[in-house]
């Protein structure tokens, strides 16, 4: 069951409002909004404007995630994925792209560069303690449960 909600979006003239490409899509594609193309050098990164700002309801976050096609075909991804846009942020959404591909990549205005997912947030109270409970895994970290 997909729940529909409204997110207020302010767009600079010419900027594209995010769009879900299919009825079952979890992420809405967001586009670059640039005065001129940006060349993303191989091994480089760049902060890409979208021309959009949002009013996210309290209790929710907007996650910024990579587009799988850009990652597969060009090695271009969102560097801090998933990025979190908090409900109290009102500035322009900018996407931090990184190029792990073997060639430079050009980002042009209107290019779909990331996807946005709206998700509920649970806040917690962090309580100082002298210990935590034991589990089968214990303190085993990276790779401790096998391949």
PDB file of C-alpha atoms in Angstrom:
ATOM      1  CA  UNK A   1       0.000   0.000   0.000  1.00  0.00           C
ATOM      2  CA  UNK A   2       1.477   3.324  -1.056  1.00  0.00           C
ATOM      3  CA  UNK A   3       0.611   6.335   1.095  1.00  0.00           C
ATOM      4  CA  UNK A   4       0.363   9.660  -0.720  1.00  0.00           C
ATOM      5  CA  UNK A   5       1.501  12.835   0.979  1.00  0.00           C
ATOM      6  CA  UNK A   6       2.187  16.385  -0.136  1.00  0.00           C
ATOM      7  CA  UNK A   7       5.564  18.061   0.202  1.00  0.00           C
ATOM      8  CA  UNK A   8       5.674  21.799  -0.463  1.00  0.00           C
ATOM      9  CA  UNK A   9       8.288  22.620  -3.097  1.00  0.00           C
ATOM     10  CA  UNK A  10       9.524  26.034  -4.202  1.00  0.00           C
ATOM     11  CA  UNK A  11      11.200  26.002  -7.617  1.00  0.00           C
ATOM     12  CA  UNK A  12      13.304  28.703  -9.223  1.00  0.00           C
ATOM     13  CA  UNK A  13      12.028  29.587 -12.726  1.00  0.00           C
ATOM     14  CA  UNK A  14      13.071  26.772 -15.064  1.00  0.00           C
ATOM     15  CA  UNK A  15      13.819  24.223 -12.319  1.00  0.00           C
ATOM     16  CA  UNK A  16      12.081  20.824 -12.526  1.00  0.00           C
ATOM     17  CA  UNK A  17       9.857  19.538  -9.730  1.00  0.00           C
ATOM     18  CA  UNK A  18      10.782  15.934  -8.743  1.00  0.00           C
ATOM     19  CA  UNK A  19       8.859  13.227 -10.609  1.00  0.00           C
ATOM     20  CA  UNK A  20       8.142   9.565  -9.888  1.00  0.00           C
ATOM     21  CA  UNK A  21       8.852   7.766 -13.169  1.00  0.00           C
ATOM     22  CA  UNK A  22       6.504   4.828 -12.453  1.00  0.00           C
ATOM     23  CA  UNK A  23       3.511   4.219 -10.189  1.00  0.00           C
ATOM     24  CA  UNK A  24       5.521   1.870  -7.965  1.00  0.00           C
ATOM     25  CA  UNK A  25       8.673   3.992  -7.701  1.00  0.00           C
ATOM     26  CA  UNK A  26       9.870   4.710  -4.157  1.00  0.00           C
ATOM     27  CA  UNK A  27      12.122   7.546  -5.323  1.00  0.00           C
ATOM     28  CA  UNK A  28      11.260  10.674  -7.295  1.00  0.00           C
ATOM     29  CA  UNK A  29      13.919  11.785  -9.768  1.00  0.00           C
ATOM     30  CA  UNK A  30      15.454  15.205  -9.159  1.00  0.00           C
ATOM     31  CA  UNK A  31      17.196  17.207 -11.894  1.00  0.00           C
ATOM     32  CA  UNK A  32      20.197  19.497 -12.055  1.00  0.00           C
ATOM     33  CA  UNK A  33      19.513  23.219 -12.397  1.00  0.00           C
ATOM     34  CA  UNK A  34      22.631  24.865 -13.807  1.00  0.00           C
ATOM     35  CA  UNK A  35      23.556  28.059 -15.646  1.00  0.00           C
ATOM     36  CA  UNK A  36      26.154  26.081 -17.597  1.00  0.00           C
ATOM     37  CA  UNK A  37      27.243  22.429 -17.723  1.00  0.00           C
ATOM     38  CA  UNK A  38      29.521  21.125 -14.968  1.00  0.00           C
ATOM     39  CA  UNK A  39      32.323  18.749 -15.895  1.00  0.00           C
ATOM     40  CA  UNK A  40      32.668  16.153 -13.170  1.00  0.00           C
ATOM     41  CA  UNK A  41      36.260  14.974 -13.534  1.00  0.00           C
ATOM     42  CA  UNK A  42      37.009  11.276 -13.008  1.00  0.00           C
ATOM     43  CA  UNK A  43      37.786  10.864  -9.327  1.00  0.00           C
ATOM     44  CA  UNK A  44      36.206  14.259  -8.631  1.00  0.00           C
ATOM     45  CA  UNK A  45      33.120  15.535  -6.914  1.00  0.00           C
ATOM     46  CA  UNK A  46      30.841  18.548  -7.281  1.00  0.00           C
ATOM     47  CA  UNK A  47      27.886  20.128  -5.514  1.00  0.00           C
ATOM     48  CA  UNK A  48      25.078  20.349  -8.076  1.00  0.00           C
ATOM     49  CA  UNK A  49      22.197  22.817  -7.729  1.00  0.00           C
ATOM     50  CA  UNK A  50      18.579  21.733  -8.175  1.00  0.00           C
ATOM     51  CA  UNK A  51      16.870  25.132  -7.876  1.00  0.00           C
ATOM     52  CA  UNK A  52      14.465  23.581  -5.348  1.00  0.00           C
ATOM     53  CA  UNK A  53      13.679  24.039  -1.676  1.00  0.00           C
ATOM     54  CA  UNK A  54      11.200  21.983   0.320  1.00  0.00           C
ATOM     55  CA  UNK A  55       8.991  22.053   3.392  1.00  0.00           C
ATOM     56  CA  UNK A  56       9.233  18.541   4.801  1.00  0.00           C
ATOM     57  CA  UNK A  57       6.664  17.769   7.517  1.00  0.00           C
ATOM     58  CA  UNK A  58       7.945  17.209  11.073  1.00  0.00           C
ATOM     59  CA  UNK A  59       8.546  13.511  11.705  1.00  0.00           C
ATOM     60  CA  UNK A  60       9.870  12.921   8.167  1.00  0.00           C
ATOM     61  CA  UNK A  61      13.132  13.237   6.288  1.00  0.00           C
ATOM     62  CA  UNK A  62      13.949  13.452   2.611  1.00  0.00           C
ATOM     63  CA  UNK A  63      16.646  10.958   1.609  1.00  0.00           C
ATOM     64  CA  UNK A  64      18.872  11.722  -1.382  1.00  0.00           C
ATOM     65  CA  UNK A  65      19.935   8.537  -3.140  1.00  0.00           C
ATOM     66  CA  UNK A  66      21.924   7.694  -6.285  1.00  0.00           C
ATOM     67  CA  UNK A  67      20.296   6.784  -9.581  1.00  0.00           C
ATOM     68  CA  UNK A  68      21.282   3.226 -10.472  1.00  0.00           C
ATOM     69  CA  UNK A  69      21.645   3.970 -14.198  1.00  0.00           C
ATOM     70  CA  UNK A  70      24.172   6.756 -13.595  1.00  0.00           C
ATOM     71  CA  UNK A  71      26.135   4.526 -11.256  1.00  0.00           C
ATOM     72  CA  UNK A  72      26.187   1.529 -13.618  1.00  0.00           C
ATOM     73  CA  UNK A  73      26.784   3.336 -16.903  1.00  0.00           C
ATOM     74  CA  UNK A  74      29.032   6.185 -15.757  1.00  0.00           C
ATOM     75  CA  UNK A  75      30.280   5.467 -12.219  1.00  0.00           C
ATOM     76  CA  UNK A  76      28.516   8.629 -10.991  1.00  0.00           C
ATOM     77  CA  UNK A  77      26.881   8.439  -7.574  1.00  0.00           C
ATOM     78  CA  UNK A  78      25.676  10.536  -4.643  1.00  0.00           C
ATOM     79  CA  UNK A  79      28.707  10.734  -2.380  1.00  0.00           C
ATOM     80  CA  UNK A  80      27.019  10.798   1.027  1.00  0.00           C
ATOM     81  CA  UNK A  81      24.264   8.341   0.179  1.00  0.00           C
ATOM     82  CA  UNK A  82      21.752   8.338   1.480  1.00  0.00           C
ATOM     83  CA  UNK A  83      21.929  12.029   2.277  1.00  0.00           C
ATOM     84  CA  UNK A  84      19.359  13.319   4.745  1.00  0.00           C
ATOM     85  CA  UNK A  85      17.402  16.538   4.352  1.00  0.00           C
ATOM     86  CA  UNK A  86      15.917  17.386   7.757  1.00  0.00           C
ATOM     87  CA  UNK A  87      12.379  18.701   8.195  1.00  0.00           C
ATOM     88  CA  UNK A  88      13.617  22.063   9.475  1.00  0.00           C
ATOM     89  CA  UNK A  89      15.959  22.789   6.515  1.00  0.00           C
ATOM     90  CA  UNK A  90      14.608  25.422   4.128  1.00  0.00           C
ATOM     91  CA  UNK A  91      17.584  26.113   1.857  1.00  0.00           C
ATOM     92  CA  UNK A  92      18.161  24.955  -1.700  1.00  0.00           C
ATOM     93  CA  UNK A  93      18.641  21.229  -2.208  1.00  0.00           C
ATOM     94  CA  UNK A  94      22.082  20.594  -3.666  1.00  0.00           C
ATOM     95  CA  UNK A  95      23.327  17.143  -4.609  1.00  0.00           C
ATOM     96  CA  UNK A  96      26.912  16.047  -3.906  1.00  0.00           C
ATOM     97  CA  UNK A  97      27.906  13.915  -6.900  1.00  0.00           C
ATOM     98  CA  UNK A  98      31.113  11.892  -7.199  1.00  0.00           C
ATOM     99  CA  UNK A  99      32.580  10.380 -10.347  1.00  0.00           C
ATOM    100  CA  UNK A 100      34.134   6.960  -9.780  1.00  0.00           C
ATOM    101  CA  UNK A 101      34.012   6.245 -13.511  1.00  0.00           C
ATOM    102  CA  UNK A 102      36.937   5.988 -15.914  1.00  0.00           C
ATOM    103  CA  UNK A 103      36.012   9.161 -17.850  1.00  0.00           C
ATOM    104  CA  UNK A 104      34.951  12.721 -17.108  1.00  0.00           C
ATOM    105  CA  UNK A 105      31.170  13.166 -16.930  1.00  0.00           C
ATOM    106  CA  UNK A 106      29.219  16.269 -17.943  1.00  0.00           C
ATOM    107  CA  UNK A 107      26.189  17.296 -15.895  1.00  0.00           C
ATOM    108  CA  UNK A 108      23.779  19.569 -17.773  1.00  0.00           C
ATOM    109  CA  UNK A 109      20.748  21.455 -16.546  1.00  0.00           C
ATOM    110  CA  UNK A 110      17.712  19.161 -16.655  1.00  0.00           C
ATOM    111  CA  UNK A 111      19.726  15.941 -16.213  1.00  0.00           C
ATOM    112  CA  UNK A 112      18.224  13.524 -13.690  1.00  0.00           C
ATOM    113  CA  UNK A 113      20.997  13.260 -11.097  1.00  0.00           C
ATOM    114  CA  UNK A 114      19.506  11.615  -7.984  1.00  0.00           C
ATOM    115  CA  UNK A 115      16.294  10.362  -6.472  1.00  0.00           C
ATOM    116  CA  UNK A 116      14.405  11.536  -3.403  1.00  0.00           C
ATOM    117  CA  UNK A 117      12.702   9.220  -0.917  1.00  0.00           C
ATOM    118  CA  UNK A 118      10.457  10.501   1.881  1.00  0.00           C
ATOM    119  CA  UNK A 119      10.746   8.444   5.082  1.00  0.00           C
ATOM    120  CA  UNK A 120       9.446   8.645   8.653  1.00  0.00           C
ATOM    121  CA  UNK A 121      11.932   9.479  11.399  1.00  0.00           C
ATOM    122  CA  UNK A 122      11.949   8.172  14.957  1.00  0.00           C
ATOM    123  CA  UNK A 123      13.745  10.289  17.545  1.00  0.00           C
ATOM    124  CA  UNK A 124      15.364   8.602  20.515  1.00  0.00           C
ATOM    125  CA  UNK A 125      16.614   9.538  23.947  1.00  0.00           C
ATOM    126  CA  UNK A 126      20.218   8.471  24.413  1.00  0.00           C
ATOM    127  CA  UNK A 127      20.743   7.204  27.946  1.00  0.00           C
ATOM    128  CA  UNK A 128      24.224   6.841  29.417  1.00  0.00           C
ATOM    129  CA  UNK A 129      24.812   3.323  30.771  1.00  0.00           C
ATOM    130  CA  UNK A 130      27.723   1.328  32.155  1.00  0.00           C
ATOM    131  CA  UNK A 131      27.000  -1.664  29.864  1.00  0.00           C
ATOM    132  CA  UNK A 132      24.875  -3.009  27.021  1.00  0.00           C
ATOM    133  CA  UNK A 133      23.197  -6.412  26.772  1.00  0.00           C
ATOM    134  CA  UNK A 134      25.041  -9.394  25.268  1.00  0.00           C
ATOM    135  CA  UNK A 135      24.115 -10.904  21.893  1.00  0.00           C
ATOM    136  CA  UNK A 136      25.363 -13.823  19.816  1.00  0.00           C
ATOM    137  CA  UNK A 137      27.181 -11.407  17.516  1.00  0.00           C
ATOM    138  CA  UNK A 138      28.685  -9.428  20.354  1.00  0.00           C
ATOM    139  CA  UNK A 139      31.192  -6.760  19.337  1.00  0.00           C
ATOM    140  CA  UNK A 140      32.013  -8.348  15.966  1.00  0.00           C
ATOM    141  CA  UNK A 141      32.133  -5.550  13.424  1.00  0.00           C
ATOM    142  CA  UNK A 142      32.906  -5.235   9.724  1.00  0.00           C
ATOM    143  CA  UNK A 143      32.772  -8.648   8.051  1.00  0.00           C
ATOM    144  CA  UNK A 144      32.316 -10.557  11.309  1.00  0.00           C
ATOM    145  CA  UNK A 145      29.232 -12.450  10.093  1.00  0.00           C
ATOM    146  CA  UNK A 146      30.918 -13.783   6.946  1.00  0.00           C
ATOM    147  CA  UNK A 147      30.422 -13.232   3.231  1.00  0.00           C
TER     148      UNK A 147
END
